[in-house]
GROMACS .gro file of C-alpha atoms in nm:
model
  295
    1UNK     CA    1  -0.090  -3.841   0.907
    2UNK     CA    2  -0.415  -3.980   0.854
    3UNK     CA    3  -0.680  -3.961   0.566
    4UNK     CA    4  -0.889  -3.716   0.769
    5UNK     CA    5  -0.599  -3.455   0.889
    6UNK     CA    6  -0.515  -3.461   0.502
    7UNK     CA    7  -0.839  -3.397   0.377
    8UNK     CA    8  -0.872  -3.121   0.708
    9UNK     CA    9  -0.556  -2.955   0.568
   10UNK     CA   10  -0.667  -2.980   0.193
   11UNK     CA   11  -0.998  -2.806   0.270
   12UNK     CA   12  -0.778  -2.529   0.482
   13UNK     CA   13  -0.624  -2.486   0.163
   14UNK     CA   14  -0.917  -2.519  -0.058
   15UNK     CA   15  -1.192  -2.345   0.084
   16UNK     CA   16  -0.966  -2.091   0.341
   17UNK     CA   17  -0.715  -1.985   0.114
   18UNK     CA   18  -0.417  -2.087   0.376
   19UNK     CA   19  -0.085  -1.987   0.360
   20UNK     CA   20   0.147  -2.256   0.353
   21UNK     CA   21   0.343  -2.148   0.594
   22UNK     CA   22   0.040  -2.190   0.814
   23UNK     CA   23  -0.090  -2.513   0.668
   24UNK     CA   24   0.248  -2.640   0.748
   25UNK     CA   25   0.257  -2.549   1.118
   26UNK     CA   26  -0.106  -2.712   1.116
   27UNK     CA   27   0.016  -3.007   0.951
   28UNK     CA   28   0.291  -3.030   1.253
   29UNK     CA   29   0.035  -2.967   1.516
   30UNK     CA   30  -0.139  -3.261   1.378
   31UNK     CA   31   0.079  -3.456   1.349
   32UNK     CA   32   0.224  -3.447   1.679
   33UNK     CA   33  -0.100  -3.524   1.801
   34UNK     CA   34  -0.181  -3.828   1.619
   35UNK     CA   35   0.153  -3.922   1.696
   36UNK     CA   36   0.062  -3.898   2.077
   37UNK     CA   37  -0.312  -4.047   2.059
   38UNK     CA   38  -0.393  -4.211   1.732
   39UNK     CA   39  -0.614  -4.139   1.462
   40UNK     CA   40  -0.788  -3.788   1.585
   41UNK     CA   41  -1.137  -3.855   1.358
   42UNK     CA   42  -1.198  -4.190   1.643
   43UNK     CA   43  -0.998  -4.047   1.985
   44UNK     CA   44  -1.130  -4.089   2.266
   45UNK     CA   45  -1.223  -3.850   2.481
   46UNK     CA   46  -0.983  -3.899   2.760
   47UNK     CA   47  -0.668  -3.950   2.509
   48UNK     CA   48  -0.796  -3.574   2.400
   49UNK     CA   49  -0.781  -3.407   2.783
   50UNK     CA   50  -0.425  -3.616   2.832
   51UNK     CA   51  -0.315  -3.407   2.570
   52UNK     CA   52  -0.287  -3.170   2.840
   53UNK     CA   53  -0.027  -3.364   3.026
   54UNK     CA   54   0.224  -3.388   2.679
   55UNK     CA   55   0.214  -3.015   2.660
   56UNK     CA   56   0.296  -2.919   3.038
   57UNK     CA   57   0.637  -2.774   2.928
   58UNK     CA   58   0.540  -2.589   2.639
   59UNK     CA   59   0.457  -2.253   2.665
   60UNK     CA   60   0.095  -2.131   2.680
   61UNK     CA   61   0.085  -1.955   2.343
   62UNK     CA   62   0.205  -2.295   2.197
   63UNK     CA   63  -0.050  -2.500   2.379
   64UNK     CA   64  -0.313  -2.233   2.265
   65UNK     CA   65  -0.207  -2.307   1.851
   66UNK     CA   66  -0.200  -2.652   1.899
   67UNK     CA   67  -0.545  -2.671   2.094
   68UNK     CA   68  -0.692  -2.424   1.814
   69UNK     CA   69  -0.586  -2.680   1.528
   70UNK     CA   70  -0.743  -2.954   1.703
   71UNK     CA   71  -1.075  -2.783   1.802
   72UNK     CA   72  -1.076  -2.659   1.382
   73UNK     CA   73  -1.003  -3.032   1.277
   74UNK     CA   74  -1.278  -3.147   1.563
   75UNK     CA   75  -1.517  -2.944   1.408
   76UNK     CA   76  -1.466  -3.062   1.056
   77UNK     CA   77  -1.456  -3.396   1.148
   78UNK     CA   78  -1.844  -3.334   1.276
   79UNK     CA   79  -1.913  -3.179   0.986
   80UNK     CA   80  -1.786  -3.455   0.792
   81UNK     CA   81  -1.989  -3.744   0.963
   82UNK     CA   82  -1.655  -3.877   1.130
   83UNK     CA   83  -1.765  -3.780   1.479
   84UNK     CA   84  -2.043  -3.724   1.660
   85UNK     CA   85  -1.910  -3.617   1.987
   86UNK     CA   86  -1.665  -3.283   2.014
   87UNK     CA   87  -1.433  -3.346   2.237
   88UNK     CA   88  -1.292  -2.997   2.227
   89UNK     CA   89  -1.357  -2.888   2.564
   90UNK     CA   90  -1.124  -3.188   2.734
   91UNK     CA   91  -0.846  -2.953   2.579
   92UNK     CA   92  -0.635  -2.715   2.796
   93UNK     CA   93  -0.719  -2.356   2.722
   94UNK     CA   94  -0.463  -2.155   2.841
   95UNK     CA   95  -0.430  -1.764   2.849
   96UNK     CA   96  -0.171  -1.656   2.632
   97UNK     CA   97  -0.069  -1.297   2.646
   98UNK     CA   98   0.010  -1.150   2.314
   99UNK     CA   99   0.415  -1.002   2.374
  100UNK     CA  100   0.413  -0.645   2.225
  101UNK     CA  101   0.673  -0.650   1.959
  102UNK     CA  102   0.986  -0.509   1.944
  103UNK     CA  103   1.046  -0.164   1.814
  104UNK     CA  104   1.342  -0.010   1.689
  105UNK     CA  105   1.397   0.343   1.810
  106UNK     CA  106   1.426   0.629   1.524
  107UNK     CA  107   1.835   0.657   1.612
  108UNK     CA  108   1.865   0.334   1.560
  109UNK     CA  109   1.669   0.337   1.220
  110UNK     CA  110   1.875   0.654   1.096
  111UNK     CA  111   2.189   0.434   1.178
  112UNK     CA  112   2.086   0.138   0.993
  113UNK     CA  113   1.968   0.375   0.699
  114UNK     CA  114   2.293   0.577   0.707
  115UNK     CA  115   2.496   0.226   0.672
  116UNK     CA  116   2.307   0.105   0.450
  117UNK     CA  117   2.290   0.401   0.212
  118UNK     CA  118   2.724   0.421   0.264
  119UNK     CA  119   2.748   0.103   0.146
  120UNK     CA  120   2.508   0.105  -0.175
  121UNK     CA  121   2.648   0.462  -0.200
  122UNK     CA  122   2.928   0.258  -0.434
  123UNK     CA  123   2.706   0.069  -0.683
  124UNK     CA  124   2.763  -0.282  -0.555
  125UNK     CA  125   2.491  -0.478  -0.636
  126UNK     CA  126   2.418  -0.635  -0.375
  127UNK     CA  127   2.461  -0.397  -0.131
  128UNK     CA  128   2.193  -0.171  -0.372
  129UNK     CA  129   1.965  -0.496  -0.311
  130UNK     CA  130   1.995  -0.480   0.076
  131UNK     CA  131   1.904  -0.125   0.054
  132UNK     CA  132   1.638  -0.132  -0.150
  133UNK     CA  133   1.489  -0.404   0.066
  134UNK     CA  134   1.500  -0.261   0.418
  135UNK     CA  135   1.365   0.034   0.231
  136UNK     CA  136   1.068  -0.187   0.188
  137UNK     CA  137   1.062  -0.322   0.485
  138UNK     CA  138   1.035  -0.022   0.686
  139UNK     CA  139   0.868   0.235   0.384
  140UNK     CA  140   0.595  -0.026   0.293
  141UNK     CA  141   0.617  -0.219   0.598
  142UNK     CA  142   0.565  -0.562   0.410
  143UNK     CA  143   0.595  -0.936   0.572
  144UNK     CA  144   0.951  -1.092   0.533
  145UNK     CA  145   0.769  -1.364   0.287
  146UNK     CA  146   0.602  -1.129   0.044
  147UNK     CA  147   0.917  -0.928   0.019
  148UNK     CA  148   1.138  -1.208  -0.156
  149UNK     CA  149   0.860  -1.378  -0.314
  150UNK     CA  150   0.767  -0.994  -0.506
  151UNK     CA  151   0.706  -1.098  -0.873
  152UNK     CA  152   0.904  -0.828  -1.098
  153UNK     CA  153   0.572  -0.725  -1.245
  154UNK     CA  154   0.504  -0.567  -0.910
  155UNK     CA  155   0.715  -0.295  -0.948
  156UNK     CA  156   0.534  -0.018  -0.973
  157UNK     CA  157   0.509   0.182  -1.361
  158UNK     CA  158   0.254   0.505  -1.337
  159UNK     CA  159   0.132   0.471  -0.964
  160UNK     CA  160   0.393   0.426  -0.647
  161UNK     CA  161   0.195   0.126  -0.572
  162UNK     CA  162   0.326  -0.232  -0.527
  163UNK     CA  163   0.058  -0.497  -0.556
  164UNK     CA  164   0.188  -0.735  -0.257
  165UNK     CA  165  -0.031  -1.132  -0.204
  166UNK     CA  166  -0.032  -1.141   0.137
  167UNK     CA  167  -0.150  -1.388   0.398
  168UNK     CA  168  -0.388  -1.655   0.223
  169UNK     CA  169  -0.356  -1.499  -0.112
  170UNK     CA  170  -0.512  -1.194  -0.027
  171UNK     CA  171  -0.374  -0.916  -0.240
  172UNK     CA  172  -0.336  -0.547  -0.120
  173UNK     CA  173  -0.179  -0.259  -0.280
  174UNK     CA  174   0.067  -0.096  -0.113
  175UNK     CA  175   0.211   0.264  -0.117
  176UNK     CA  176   0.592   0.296  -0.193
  177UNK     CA  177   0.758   0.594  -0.093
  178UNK     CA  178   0.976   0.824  -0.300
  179UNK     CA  179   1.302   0.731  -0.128
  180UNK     CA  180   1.221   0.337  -0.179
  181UNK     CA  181   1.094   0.385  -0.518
  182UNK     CA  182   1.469   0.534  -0.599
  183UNK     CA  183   1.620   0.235  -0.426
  184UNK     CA  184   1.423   0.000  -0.618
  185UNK     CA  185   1.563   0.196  -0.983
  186UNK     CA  186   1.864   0.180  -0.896
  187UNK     CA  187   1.818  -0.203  -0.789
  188UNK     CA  188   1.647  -0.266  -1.122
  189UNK     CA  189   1.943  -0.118  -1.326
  190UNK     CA  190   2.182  -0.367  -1.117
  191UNK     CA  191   2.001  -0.612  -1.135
  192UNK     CA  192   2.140  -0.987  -1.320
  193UNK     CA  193   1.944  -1.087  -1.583
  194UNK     CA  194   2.092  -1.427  -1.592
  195UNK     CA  195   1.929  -1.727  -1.502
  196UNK     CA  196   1.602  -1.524  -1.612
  197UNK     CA  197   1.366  -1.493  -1.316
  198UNK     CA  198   1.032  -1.406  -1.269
  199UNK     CA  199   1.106  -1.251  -0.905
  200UNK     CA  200   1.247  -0.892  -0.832
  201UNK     CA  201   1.468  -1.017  -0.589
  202UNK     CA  202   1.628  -1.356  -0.761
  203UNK     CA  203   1.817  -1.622  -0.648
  204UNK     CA  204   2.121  -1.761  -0.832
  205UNK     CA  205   1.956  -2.051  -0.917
  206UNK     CA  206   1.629  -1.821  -1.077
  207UNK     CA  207   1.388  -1.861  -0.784
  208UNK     CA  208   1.376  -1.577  -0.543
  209UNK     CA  209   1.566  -1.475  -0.260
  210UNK     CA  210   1.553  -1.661   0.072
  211UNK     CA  211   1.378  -1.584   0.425
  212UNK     CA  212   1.637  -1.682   0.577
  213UNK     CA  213   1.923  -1.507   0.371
  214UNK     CA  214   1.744  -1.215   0.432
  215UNK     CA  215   1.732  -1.203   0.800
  216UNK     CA  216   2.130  -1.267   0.798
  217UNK     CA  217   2.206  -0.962   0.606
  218UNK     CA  218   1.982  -0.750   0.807
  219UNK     CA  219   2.137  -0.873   1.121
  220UNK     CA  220   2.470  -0.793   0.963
  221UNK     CA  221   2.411  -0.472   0.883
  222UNK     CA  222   2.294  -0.401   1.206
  223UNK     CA  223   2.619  -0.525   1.367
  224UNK     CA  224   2.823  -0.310   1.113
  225UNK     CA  225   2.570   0.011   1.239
  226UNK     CA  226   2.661  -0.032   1.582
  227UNK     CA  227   2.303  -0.227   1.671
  228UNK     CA  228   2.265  -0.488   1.842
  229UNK     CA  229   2.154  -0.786   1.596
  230UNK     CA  230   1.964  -0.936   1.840
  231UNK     CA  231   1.676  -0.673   1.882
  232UNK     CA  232   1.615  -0.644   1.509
  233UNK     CA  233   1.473  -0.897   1.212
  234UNK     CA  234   1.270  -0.807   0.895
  235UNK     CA  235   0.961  -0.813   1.136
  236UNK     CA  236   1.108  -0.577   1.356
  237UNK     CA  237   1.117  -0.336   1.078
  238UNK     CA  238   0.768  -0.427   1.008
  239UNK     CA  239   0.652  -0.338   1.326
  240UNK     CA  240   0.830  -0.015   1.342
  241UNK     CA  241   0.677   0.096   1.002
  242UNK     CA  242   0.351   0.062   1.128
  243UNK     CA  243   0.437   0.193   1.499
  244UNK     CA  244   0.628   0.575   1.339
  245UNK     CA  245   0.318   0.566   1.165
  246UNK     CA  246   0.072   0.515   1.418
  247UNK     CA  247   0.312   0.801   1.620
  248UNK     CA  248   0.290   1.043   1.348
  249UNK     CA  249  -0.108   0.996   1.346
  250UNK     CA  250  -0.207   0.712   1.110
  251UNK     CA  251  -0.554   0.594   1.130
  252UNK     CA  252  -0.538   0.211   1.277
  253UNK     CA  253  -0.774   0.117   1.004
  254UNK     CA  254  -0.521   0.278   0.773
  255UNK     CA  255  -0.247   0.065   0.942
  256UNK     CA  256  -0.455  -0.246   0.930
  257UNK     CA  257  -0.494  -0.224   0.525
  258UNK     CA  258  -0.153  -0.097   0.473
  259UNK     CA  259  -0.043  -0.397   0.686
  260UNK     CA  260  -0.257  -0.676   0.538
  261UNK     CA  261  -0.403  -0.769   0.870
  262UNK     CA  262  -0.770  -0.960   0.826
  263UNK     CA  263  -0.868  -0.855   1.194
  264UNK     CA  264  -0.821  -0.531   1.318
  265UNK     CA  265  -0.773  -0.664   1.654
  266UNK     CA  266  -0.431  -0.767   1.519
  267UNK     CA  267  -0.352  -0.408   1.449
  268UNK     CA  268  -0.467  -0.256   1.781
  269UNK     CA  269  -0.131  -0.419   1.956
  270UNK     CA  270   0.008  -0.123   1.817
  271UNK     CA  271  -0.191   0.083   2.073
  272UNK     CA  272   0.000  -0.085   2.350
  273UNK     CA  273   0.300   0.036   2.208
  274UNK     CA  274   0.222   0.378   2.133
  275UNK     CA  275   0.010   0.450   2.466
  276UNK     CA  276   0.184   0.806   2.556
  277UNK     CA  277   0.079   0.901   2.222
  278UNK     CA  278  -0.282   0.840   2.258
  279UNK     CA  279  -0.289   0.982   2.616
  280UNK     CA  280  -0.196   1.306   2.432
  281UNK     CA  281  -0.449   1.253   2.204
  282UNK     CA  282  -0.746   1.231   2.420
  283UNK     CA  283  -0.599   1.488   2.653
  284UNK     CA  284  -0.593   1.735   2.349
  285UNK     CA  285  -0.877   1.650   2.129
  286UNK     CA  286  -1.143   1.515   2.364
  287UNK     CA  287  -1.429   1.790   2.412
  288UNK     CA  288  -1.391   1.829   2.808
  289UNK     CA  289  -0.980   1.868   2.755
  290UNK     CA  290  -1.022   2.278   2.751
  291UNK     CA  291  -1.305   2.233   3.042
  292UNK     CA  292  -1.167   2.340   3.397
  293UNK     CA  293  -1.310   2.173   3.682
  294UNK     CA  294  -1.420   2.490   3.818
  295UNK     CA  295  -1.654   2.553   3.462
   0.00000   0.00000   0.00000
């Protein structure tokens, strides 16, 4: 990449607090696009809008990302003296509909529980560790990412709080109920001491557990509760913490802290997915609901 996209991704970091997760997909974005047009700090206008043409078979959310990172960058680089044109609006802005995520029905949860809790039921460690992990999942409803990467100071000692840093280092505190809380002890009493770790959920090598490890296990326990792995990942889980929730009457600005979410407008896609529910709500509570049309 060139000197300015590094010194537009160290400031993300700097200045933004970015996850690196998302400075790396903005790293790729830019990349890609240098690799298409050349430096982006001198680009010409017209290599900008053929941009267009090199993203024809992606798919309009993907367009949308990689347009945003370039209209961020574009904007630095003005800010910065590199530019003094913004060729921003020569980029394709295409609509791209936000999918409602997938939600696991409350059968389906009591089957993965009831699995889950058979298979811990005899000790094994790490079959105690899977438990007490889709406990968090769906009771705390963290992010797949701060769930192996939980220090073991989190752990909660006087309050059933975990302190969880989220998206761009933000830190939240997050209630853990009574059934994870037991999962967790008995985790804690299983759990290998050797190589020493600093993370509640260790590797063998003393870092912590993997992403990636962790979506295989939950897809395999699926399988072995009769679900179909496809339709379920540690995000799925998320989203149906925050969806029972929102069902059993959860204030969305309650669901926005508990999930970490900067905008609530991020949080309101849970609307969508609990739309009979609100029906009922304004059809019961709303002040003209016990009004006849005859009063």
């Amino acid at each position: 990449m060139s000197a300015a996209t590094d010194a537009f991704l160290a400031m993300l970091a700097a200045e933004r607090g970015a996850a690196r997760n998302t400075l790396a997909a903005y790293a790729r974005d830019l990349a890609q696009a240098e690799e298409a047009i050349g430096d982006l700090a001198v680009a010409e206008r017209d290599a900008v809008a053929g941009l267009a043409g090199k993203w024809a078979a992606l798919a309009p959310a993907s367009v949308a990302r990689k347009a945003s990172a370039l209209r961020q960058f574009f904007g630095f680089a003005i800010d910065e003296g590199w530019r003094q044109d913004d060729p921003s609006a020569a980029l394709p802005a295409p609509r791209a509909r936000r999918p409602l995520p997938k939600v696991l029905g409350h059968d389906q949860i009591a089957a993965l529980f009831t699995r889950a809790e058979a298979e811990a039921a005899g000790g094994e460690p790490k079959a105690v560790r899977l438990l007490a992990l889709i406990e968090l999942l769906y009771g705390s409803g963290l992010r797949a990412t701060e769930l192996v990467s939980l220090p073991l100071s989190a752990v909660p000692r006087d309050a059933p709080f975990l302190t969880v840093t989220g998206k761009g280092g933000a830190s939240r505190m997050v209630p853990v109920g009574a059934r994870a809380l037991e999962a967790l002890g008995r985790w804690l009493a299983l759990r290998p001491q050797v190589p020493p770790s600093r993370y509640l959920f260790p590797s063998a090598k003393g870092g912590h557990f993997s992403r990636v490890r962790l979506f295989q296990l939950i897809k395999a326990l699926a399988a072995r509760a009769g679900i179909d792995p496809a339709i379920i990942s540690p995000h799925v889980l998320r989203h149906a913490f925050a969806t029972h929730l929102l069902e059993g009457g959860a204030d969305l600005r309650v669901l926005q802290t508990l999930l970490g979410h900067a905008d609530i407008a991020t949080t309101q896609i849970y609307t969508h997915v609990d739309s009979a529910r609100l029906v009922a709500l304004v059809n019961s509570r709303h002040p003209l609901a016990t009004r006849t049309t005859s009063d």
